[in-house]
Amino acid sequence: MSMSSTTSSSTASSSTTGTRIDPITASVLQRRVDAIAKEMAGMLMRSSRSPIFNEIGDLVTVVFDKHGNTLAQAEFAAIIAFGAHPSLEFIINYYGDDVHEGDVIIHNDVYSGGNQNADTGIYVPVFADGGLVGWMAAKGHMADIGGMTAGGYDPNAKDIWQEALRIPPVKIVHRGVLQRDVWDFIAANIRMDFVMEDIKSMIGCCTVGGRRLVEVIDRYTLETYEDHMNYILESSARQVRAEVGRWADGHYYGESWMVSDGFDSTKKYKIACEIEIKGEEITFDFSGSDDQAPGITNMPPASAKGAVRIAFLMIMAAGGINIPTNQGLFEPIKTVFREGSLLNPRFPAATVFGNQMCDEVVECIMTALSGILPDRVTAGWNKYLCTSTHGVDPRTNEAFGTLTVFQRTGPGGMLGTDGWDALGFTGTAGQMRAPDPEMFELTSPHFLEYLEYLPDSAGAGEFRGGMGTRTAWSNYGEHQHGVTLGDNVRHEGAVPAQGLFGGADSGLNEITVTYPDGREHLWGSKEIIELPSGTRMESISGGGAGYGDPRKRAVAKVLAEVRDGVLSREKAHDDYGVVIADDGLSVDQVRTTALRA
């Protein structure tokens, strides 16, 4: 039942026919397809019911060609976007020729190409000129998808059946006719009625996306469209191969650590990556990672492959290599995930935490390549920690579910650039939004007290890490529970993300829960707890790691941050060797020169 331990991207290239390729037409078509993906995402966010969709944007929309190659995507949550392709690969092989105009296929199963059970996908084939011409997909994090706990996040789960309703490819619409029995079966296993409304929104945006694609094909002809899109995929692959070919051949190693598996809060797991560069090919081999965990802290190969692609795109973009996000980008990449390991667990292992392990995968890759691409890599991002809460809203007596992702950790610094403050999770690369505070309070029974930058949280460096945040909120929901999903929790003995070239390591995280009776509890990184009405949560989210010797940081930058109140005089002195004068507005140059010497 498990996926192959060795996976590689589909070959994007295919020879064109006799059509003469016009680079301007190719550029227009590429942007038109990209616009379709973005229009679909906008429709989905504006028509959906769940705040996870319409406020946070924990979703993606993708345009594929008829072979399942990615042509364009609106990647609010990049880890989901790159997880959409393996699912479609399986769907195409599963149905073969049994795909028809008007079909709608739903899928979430991590053992047949899915990246996370909560990330459920809708796939719609597109037909023109009497044949299949492409696929539209919408995929997003459902507020509930069955399983033993509302929301699907439960660190006590030991297998996939406890986590969620497992949905292999199934048609919920066949030749334009809703399959009522299938629809009712899925609805019967989901606690929140609005989730089915969100699925309708996903079907709607894919339907409109398909119409837009047919309009493009009608305008340019199918042959012109297909030949120019193949040209774009081939061009992307050539550019990537040429860039990888400039990197030094060799073997490079990096590792990262995850702490706590939901059962043992102090257990440490190693995620390790050996990278081989050979000519224009690059292989990411994670065989050295620890064996799979007993609970939810396992990563399906589709999610792991997505994390590799996120890190690869970061490195490409840092070198000024701007290529449309399509299948050609990943044609030279090979990924290896050992069966039975954290990144390719054996069936029926639980895996709902897998997306969050993107932080460890990215850190592995950045550390491994820091020696040969020091101007491309980032220092370690503080591993993300967020909470998910579910219960009943006493204002409406209806069930609610939300992700409190306004808790934002800091990214790492890189050569020439400080880490972006409070960016958060590598798996969303800054694109998934924090909920608007007022909407958070309107759509769920919470009161947000404050959300602000955390002074002194950035890892010191010539280019410091991004700052983290501090947040406090309280709840008044009924029958409410909350679950944490993350890492780098201080009281669990977390291993901070690594600084590079003399930069300091990342900060750590902590959430303190104060119950109505005054009792306090330090919330673990993967722990489900009851949240009685009146419970208060206070979160500290640390900053990212630093890059380079802090004593080389520009004195003016240090002074400016002290003036702004985001850096203390003590940290300026101890970490950066900068002595702030008694007035707090200037630098004591003599003492600073002596200290830095």
XYZ file of C-alpha atoms in Angstrom:
597
model
C 0.000 0.000 0.000
C 2.947 2.351 0.472
C 4.332 4.571 -2.225
C 7.629 3.771 -3.874
C 10.678 4.683 -1.831
C 12.153 6.422 -4.847
C 10.167 9.151 -6.544
C 11.017 11.606 -9.264
C 9.157 14.315 -11.123
C 7.349 13.574 -14.345
C 9.270 14.506 -17.452
C 7.803 17.782 -18.614
C 9.287 17.818 -22.053
C 7.489 16.514 -25.105
C 8.314 17.249 -28.692
C 6.182 19.781 -30.486
C 4.431 19.174 -33.767
C 4.890 21.286 -36.819
C 3.580 24.436 -35.162
C 5.960 27.349 -35.367
C 6.762 28.490 -31.836
C 6.344 32.200 -31.235
C 8.016 33.274 -27.948
C 5.551 36.148 -27.516
C 2.579 33.825 -27.907
C 4.215 31.413 -25.453
C 4.618 34.207 -22.907
C 1.016 35.336 -23.368
C -0.307 31.798 -22.950
C 1.827 31.162 -19.882
C 0.480 34.314 -18.228
C -3.055 33.496 -19.286
C -2.896 30.069 -17.671
C -1.363 31.593 -14.557
C -4.223 34.108 -14.454
C -6.723 31.234 -14.606
C -5.139 29.610 -11.527
C -5.258 32.912 -9.647
C -8.852 33.607 -10.663
C -9.824 30.183 -9.362
C -8.154 30.901 -6.016
C -9.917 34.243 -5.719
C -13.276 32.627 -6.419
C -12.656 29.893 -3.884
C -11.693 32.307 -1.127
C -14.692 34.569 -1.782
C -17.315 31.832 -2.029
C -16.205 29.441 0.720
C -17.653 29.276 4.220
C -14.673 28.189 6.307
C -12.347 30.906 7.706
C -9.524 28.446 7.047
C -10.235 29.122 3.374
C -11.551 32.671 3.173
C -9.425 34.245 5.924
C -6.240 32.207 6.127
C -6.033 30.974 2.536
C -4.928 27.453 3.434
C -5.609 26.309 -0.127
C -4.277 26.067 -3.665
C -5.625 25.997 -7.201
C -3.720 24.369 -10.041
C -3.951 24.096 -13.824
C -2.559 20.870 -15.311
C -2.165 19.638 -18.868
C -3.885 16.430 -19.949
C -0.877 14.348 -18.860
C -0.979 15.754 -15.314
C 1.971 18.145 -15.679
C 1.619 21.322 -13.615
C 1.232 24.394 -15.849
C 0.434 27.030 -13.218
C -0.658 27.235 -9.599
C -1.890 29.794 -7.084
C 0.077 28.553 -4.089
C -1.242 30.217 -0.967
C -0.039 27.068 0.802
C 2.890 25.853 -1.269
C 3.192 22.522 0.552
C -0.361 21.722 -0.639
C 0.272 23.022 -4.162
C 3.251 20.765 -4.688
C 1.230 17.940 -3.132
C -1.510 18.256 -5.745
C 0.539 16.740 -8.566
C 1.195 13.268 -7.043
C -2.530 12.879 -6.350
C -3.397 13.608 -9.975
C -0.742 11.168 -11.160
C -2.523 8.456 -9.196
C -5.977 9.551 -10.406
C -4.916 9.427 -14.070
C -3.480 5.921 -13.651
C -6.487 4.813 -11.606
C -9.194 5.852 -14.072
C -7.355 5.478 -17.362
C -9.826 6.202 -20.178
C -12.797 6.239 -17.784
C -12.731 10.050 -17.510
C -15.547 12.075 -19.066
C -16.724 15.615 -19.511
C -18.646 16.644 -16.397
C -16.754 14.329 -14.016
C -15.640 15.639 -10.617
C -13.215 13.536 -8.575
C -12.479 13.971 -4.857
C -9.324 12.616 -3.189
C -7.312 12.948 0.012
C -5.693 9.542 0.669
C -2.037 9.841 1.663
C -1.401 6.267 0.570
C -2.375 7.034 -3.008
C -0.590 10.347 -3.593
C -2.112 12.685 -1.004
C -0.007 14.961 1.157
C -2.361 15.194 4.173
C -5.822 13.786 4.807
C -7.127 17.198 5.864
C -5.888 18.633 2.539
C -8.682 17.326 0.342
C -8.567 17.866 -3.406
C -11.170 18.304 -6.131
C -10.007 17.348 -9.648
C -12.010 18.211 -12.766
C -11.029 17.063 -16.290
C -11.381 19.661 -19.057
C -12.493 18.725 -22.569
C -12.296 20.657 -25.846
C -12.387 19.681 -29.506
C -13.766 16.305 -28.505
C -10.917 15.268 -26.214
C -9.239 15.735 -22.850
C -7.107 18.887 -22.827
C -6.298 19.443 -19.165
C -7.248 19.227 -15.502
C -8.302 21.798 -12.918
C -7.660 21.221 -9.237
C -8.618 22.931 -5.998
C -7.145 21.615 -2.791
C -7.367 22.936 0.736
C -7.367 22.238 4.441
C -10.829 21.106 5.521
C -12.133 22.237 8.904
C -13.131 18.612 9.448
C -12.715 15.442 7.432
C -13.883 12.777 9.864
C -11.727 10.682 12.164
C -11.911 10.299 15.914
C -11.477 14.001 16.721
C -13.093 17.099 15.226
C -10.644 18.808 12.907
C -8.584 15.682 12.283
C -5.609 16.780 14.401
C -5.154 14.391 17.322
C -1.674 13.452 18.577
C -3.176 10.305 20.131
C -3.901 8.817 16.699
C -1.897 5.718 15.891
C -3.204 4.906 12.424
C -4.803 6.564 9.437
C -8.339 5.422 10.268
C -8.244 7.295 13.570
C -7.130 10.467 11.807
C -9.716 11.024 9.105
C -12.076 9.628 6.522
C -9.748 8.153 3.950
C -10.920 9.071 0.436
C -9.222 7.312 -2.506
C -10.189 8.661 -5.936
C -13.976 8.682 -6.231
C -16.350 10.519 -8.560
C -18.831 12.710 -6.731
C -20.138 13.959 -10.095
C -20.267 11.639 -13.103
C -20.919 13.069 -16.579
C -22.464 16.134 -14.957
C -24.758 14.186 -12.599
C -24.217 14.456 -8.833
C -23.684 11.025 -7.294
C -26.007 11.539 -4.357
C -25.020 8.322 -2.586
C -21.313 9.243 -2.674
C -22.030 12.834 -1.635
C -24.184 11.741 1.302
C -21.628 9.145 2.366
C -18.893 11.773 2.611
C -21.200 14.287 4.318
C -22.245 11.692 6.891
C -18.633 11.394 8.043
C -17.992 15.132 8.440
C -19.110 16.993 11.549
C -19.482 20.495 10.106
C -22.076 21.177 7.422
C -20.146 24.103 5.958
C -17.344 21.770 4.839
C -19.649 20.375 2.153
C -20.402 23.963 1.111
C -16.651 24.517 0.764
C -16.480 21.467 -1.505
C -19.174 23.061 -3.678
C -17.002 26.191 -3.888
C -14.050 24.053 -4.962
C -16.126 22.412 -7.680
C -17.350 25.825 -8.806
C -13.905 27.384 -9.127
C -12.624 24.359 -11.068
C -15.649 24.556 -13.380
C -14.993 28.224 -14.113
C -11.283 27.520 -14.558
C -12.143 24.851 -17.114
C -14.334 27.284 -19.037
C -11.521 29.837 -19.093
C -9.107 27.250 -20.454
C -11.541 26.248 -23.209
C -11.884 29.937 -24.146
C -8.102 30.162 -24.510
C -7.985 27.027 -26.648
C -10.848 28.249 -28.843
C -8.993 31.496 -29.439
C -5.559 30.039 -30.208
C -6.497 26.503 -31.431
C -5.671 23.338 -29.510
C -2.518 22.628 -31.492
C -1.097 26.092 -30.868
C -1.978 25.924 -27.174
C -0.470 22.489 -26.561
C 2.688 23.107 -28.562
C 3.403 26.410 -26.857
C 2.733 25.007 -23.368
C 5.074 22.095 -24.120
C 7.641 24.659 -25.261
C 7.272 26.496 -21.927
C 7.773 23.266 -19.955
C 10.812 22.350 -22.032
C 12.262 25.853 -21.638
C 11.805 25.739 -17.864
C 13.540 22.370 -17.671
C 16.453 23.599 -19.794
C 16.944 26.673 -17.616
C 16.920 24.624 -14.428
C 19.315 22.046 -15.839
C 21.690 24.787 -16.941
C 21.595 26.339 -13.465
C 22.178 23.041 -11.625
C 24.990 22.324 -14.048
C 26.834 25.386 -12.673
C 26.845 23.987 -9.146
C 29.829 21.970 -7.941
C 29.461 18.225 -8.338
C 29.651 16.256 -5.113
C 27.853 14.862 -2.094
C 26.558 17.194 0.612
C 24.897 16.408 3.933
C 22.509 18.228 6.227
C 20.272 17.273 9.132
C 17.580 18.685 11.366
C 15.804 17.513 14.495
C 12.169 17.137 15.467
C 11.304 16.841 19.163
C 8.211 15.039 20.513
C 6.046 12.524 18.687
C 2.875 13.207 20.664
C 3.485 10.269 23.006
C 6.988 11.045 24.267
C 7.402 14.821 24.459
C 11.196 14.639 24.808
C 12.002 12.094 22.094
C 14.199 13.439 19.299
C 13.950 12.344 15.669
C 16.574 13.028 13.006
C 15.657 14.109 9.483
C 18.757 13.751 7.319
C 19.422 14.539 3.671
C 22.333 13.605 1.433
C 22.396 15.654 -1.751
C 24.228 14.463 -4.843
C 24.899 16.886 -7.656
C 26.093 15.255 -10.849
C 26.158 17.363 -13.966
C 22.686 18.748 -14.516
C 20.981 16.296 -12.155
C 20.380 16.676 -8.411
C 19.236 13.957 -6.012
C 17.836 14.517 -2.528
C 18.214 11.276 -0.567
C 16.549 11.131 2.872
C 17.356 7.468 3.535
C 19.417 8.438 6.599
C 16.368 9.790 8.412
C 15.054 7.957 11.470
C 12.465 5.226 11.249
C 8.789 6.164 11.299
C 7.200 7.345 14.530
C 4.352 5.551 16.337
C 1.905 8.432 15.933
C 1.130 11.396 13.692
C 4.670 12.713 13.175
C 5.268 11.006 9.834
C 5.457 12.663 6.423
C 3.901 11.099 3.305
C 6.162 11.131 0.222
C 3.895 13.636 -1.567
C 4.353 16.109 1.280
C 8.085 15.395 1.519
C 8.502 15.943 -2.210
C 6.632 19.237 -1.864
C 8.998 20.362 0.901
C 12.011 19.550 -1.282
C 10.520 21.620 -4.084
C 9.935 24.575 -1.734
C 13.585 24.569 -0.650
C 14.747 24.167 -4.252
C 12.632 27.130 -5.384
C 14.012 29.277 -2.549
C 17.543 28.541 -3.706
C 16.706 29.190 -7.345
C 14.945 32.465 -6.555
C 17.835 33.628 -4.372
C 20.036 33.329 -7.447
C 17.689 35.450 -9.526
C 16.411 32.458 -11.468
C 12.767 33.360 -12.031
C 10.955 30.587 -13.856
C 7.184 30.025 -13.958
C 6.088 27.443 -11.385
C 5.463 24.457 -13.612
C 6.525 20.850 -14.014
C 9.649 21.780 -15.932
C 11.137 23.325 -12.810
C 11.513 19.914 -11.218
C 12.462 17.784 -14.200
C 16.151 17.463 -13.083
C 15.202 16.551 -9.477
C 15.175 13.066 -8.024
C 13.959 12.351 -4.491
C 14.545 9.230 -2.410
C 12.501 8.441 0.707
C 13.292 5.143 2.417
C 10.191 3.033 3.071
C 9.526 2.746 6.776
C 11.198 6.062 7.553
C 9.738 9.321 8.842
C 9.365 10.531 5.253
C 7.768 7.387 3.818
C 5.946 5.503 6.576
C 4.440 2.088 6.041
C 0.679 1.729 5.864
C -1.385 2.340 8.000
C 0.767 4.879 9.864
C -0.754 8.178 10.980
C 0.637 11.185 9.101
C -1.383 14.334 9.801
C 1.652 16.196 11.200
C 3.663 15.579 8.021
C 3.176 19.002 6.404
C 4.689 20.671 9.471
C 7.897 18.671 8.937
C 8.571 20.910 5.939
C 10.601 23.037 8.383
C 13.004 20.183 9.062
C 13.292 19.204 5.385
C 14.096 22.775 4.344
C 16.678 23.147 7.120
C 18.382 19.909 6.015
C 18.704 21.143 2.454
C 19.849 24.658 3.361
C 22.507 23.301 5.726
C 23.729 20.759 3.180
C 24.141 23.337 0.409
C 25.543 26.150 2.557
C 29.115 25.200 1.663
C 28.686 25.495 -2.109
C 25.857 28.052 -2.323
C 26.501 30.388 0.622
C 24.838 33.291 -1.187
C 21.616 31.313 -1.797
C 20.787 29.563 1.472
C 19.008 30.862 4.546
C 19.913 30.210 8.140
C 17.426 28.038 10.023
C 13.802 29.110 10.293
C 12.399 28.746 13.784
C 10.129 25.732 13.459
C 6.493 26.689 13.370
C 4.034 26.211 16.234
C 0.326 26.904 15.800
C -2.902 25.754 17.395
C -6.194 24.427 16.068
C -9.404 24.731 18.072
C -12.843 23.185 17.671
C -16.048 23.318 19.653
C -19.480 24.917 19.717
C -20.034 28.665 19.393
C -22.564 29.685 22.077
C -23.667 32.636 19.961
C -25.027 30.354 17.246
C -25.012 26.879 18.855
C -23.151 25.722 15.740
C -19.889 23.832 15.500
C -16.801 25.845 14.614
C -13.232 25.040 13.702
C -10.283 27.344 13.158
C -6.510 27.511 12.891
C -4.943 30.208 15.079
C -2.059 30.800 12.701
C -1.450 34.389 13.797
C 1.320 32.852 15.918
C 4.275 33.657 13.686
C 7.843 32.449 14.049
C 10.816 34.048 12.282
C 12.710 32.907 9.170
C 16.492 32.771 9.039
C 18.736 35.495 7.699
C 20.728 35.123 4.493
C 23.654 36.858 2.842
C 22.737 40.507 2.357
C 19.258 40.242 3.884
C 17.733 39.955 7.349
C 15.042 37.338 7.832
C 11.525 38.586 7.166
C 9.871 39.383 10.490
C 7.089 37.044 11.659
C 6.770 35.210 8.346
C 5.982 31.849 9.883
C 5.936 28.425 8.258
C 8.275 27.347 5.435
C 5.459 25.260 3.952
C 3.484 28.357 3.051
C 6.498 30.573 2.277
C 4.726 33.670 3.572
C 1.717 33.324 1.262
C -0.818 31.884 3.684
C -2.304 34.730 5.683
C -2.834 35.213 9.380
C -6.549 35.686 10.095
C -7.780 39.227 10.489
C -8.150 39.742 14.274
C -11.692 41.077 13.978
C -12.763 38.246 11.684
C -11.138 35.736 14.035
C -13.335 37.051 16.841
C -16.436 37.215 14.643
C -16.167 33.683 13.261
C -15.100 31.848 16.417
C -15.695 32.308 20.169
C -12.359 33.930 20.961
C -11.088 37.260 22.183
C -7.653 38.341 20.947
C -5.832 40.440 23.548
C -2.688 41.317 21.648
C -0.517 40.293 18.694
C 2.863 41.980 18.352
C 6.508 41.540 17.480
C 8.634 39.875 20.162
C 11.618 42.131 20.992
C 15.047 40.477 21.173
C 13.677 37.338 19.467
C 15.738 37.498 16.266
C 18.819 35.273 16.121
C 21.868 37.542 16.044
C 23.973 37.756 12.923
C 25.529 40.119 10.425
C 22.151 39.498 8.854
C 19.810 38.678 11.700
C 16.910 36.260 11.659
C 13.351 37.469 11.413
C 11.606 38.426 14.622
C 8.985 36.219 16.197
C 5.756 37.272 17.870
C 3.939 37.196 21.184
C 0.203 36.662 21.324
C -2.521 36.257 23.925
C -6.142 35.227 23.424
C -8.963 33.699 25.424
C -11.952 31.548 24.523
C -15.573 31.283 25.529
C -16.583 28.302 23.392
C -18.447 25.265 24.628
C -17.160 21.675 24.422
C -13.949 23.150 23.070
C -10.633 21.410 22.602
C -7.360 22.618 21.166
C -4.374 20.891 19.636
C -0.862 22.116 18.937
C 1.056 21.327 15.766
C 4.670 22.330 15.712
C 8.113 22.105 17.232
C 10.884 24.061 18.963
C 9.034 24.141 22.298
C 11.419 25.189 25.043
C 10.225 22.984 27.896
C 10.442 19.879 25.693
C 14.185 20.379 25.185
C 13.839 21.429 21.555
C 16.826 21.742 19.241
C 16.815 25.294 17.799
C 17.221 25.882 14.086
C 20.833 26.373 13.088
C 22.601 29.651 12.492
C 25.085 29.833 9.605
C 28.628 31.189 9.356
C 28.761 32.430 12.953
C 25.147 33.482 13.250
C 23.187 32.605 16.386
C 20.651 29.794 16.437
C 16.930 30.455 16.314
C 14.703 31.219 19.259
C 12.294 28.737 20.819
C 8.534 28.637 21.380
C 6.256 28.382 24.398
C 2.502 28.450 25.019
C 1.189 28.950 28.544
C -2.435 27.959 29.197
C -4.193 29.515 32.187
C -7.444 27.808 33.162
C -10.395 29.639 34.745
C -9.430 28.274 38.178
C -5.935 29.777 37.892
C -4.060 26.575 37.096
C -1.302 26.906 34.483
C -0.188 24.369 31.898
C 2.753 24.505 29.491
C 1.241 23.318 26.227
C 3.403 20.820 24.365
C 4.211 20.949 20.676
C 1.886 18.049 19.762
C -0.743 17.877 22.478
C -4.542 17.910 22.567
C -6.222 19.465 25.629
C -9.667 20.544 26.757
C -10.254 24.308 26.765
C -13.033 25.255 29.193
C -14.754 28.569 28.593
C -12.622 31.348 30.040
C -9.269 29.693 29.330
C -6.455 32.073 28.369
C -3.515 31.239 26.078
C -0.261 33.202 25.891
C 2.118 32.315 23.086
C 5.778 33.143 22.587
C 7.003 32.439 19.039
C 10.754 32.770 18.644
C 12.679 34.357 15.812
C 14.829 32.824 13.099
C 18.540 32.061 13.142
C 21.225 34.548 12.160
C 23.655 34.513 9.230
C 27.254 35.666 9.686
C 29.218 37.108 12.599
C 26.985 39.469 14.636
C 29.993 41.723 15.329
C 30.052 42.561 11.614
C 26.513 43.884 11.593
C 26.247 47.540 10.635
C 26.278 49.647 13.781
C 23.607 51.926 12.338
C 21.220 48.977 11.989
C 21.781 47.962 15.589
C 21.161 51.518 16.807
C 18.003 51.843 14.701
C 16.539 48.673 16.207
C 17.331 49.806 19.741
C 15.595 53.103 18.995
C 12.606 51.213 17.571
C 12.320 49.115 20.712
C 12.777 45.732 19.009
C 16.328 45.236 20.336
C 17.435 45.829 23.915
C 20.573 47.732 24.846
C 21.797 44.605 26.629
C 21.459 42.423 23.531
C 23.075 45.127 21.400
C 26.043 45.011 23.786
C 26.294 41.262 24.337
C 25.506 39.950 20.841
C 26.538 42.746 18.514
C 29.282 44.497 20.453
C 27.513 47.842 20.157
C 27.429 50.158 23.184
C 24.446 52.492 23.205
C 25.071 55.857 24.859
C 23.173 56.830 28.004
C 20.722 58.923 26.001
C 19.585 55.767 24.182
C 19.700 57.623 20.880
C 23.339 57.352 19.836
C 26.306 54.981 19.867
C 29.295 55.261 22.166
C 31.816 54.913 19.372
C 34.907 54.565 21.536
C 33.529 51.781 23.703
C 31.943 50.065 20.693
C 35.260 50.019 18.803
C 37.032 48.594 21.836
C 34.329 45.968 22.434
C 34.252 44.833 18.817
C 38.016 44.610 18.707
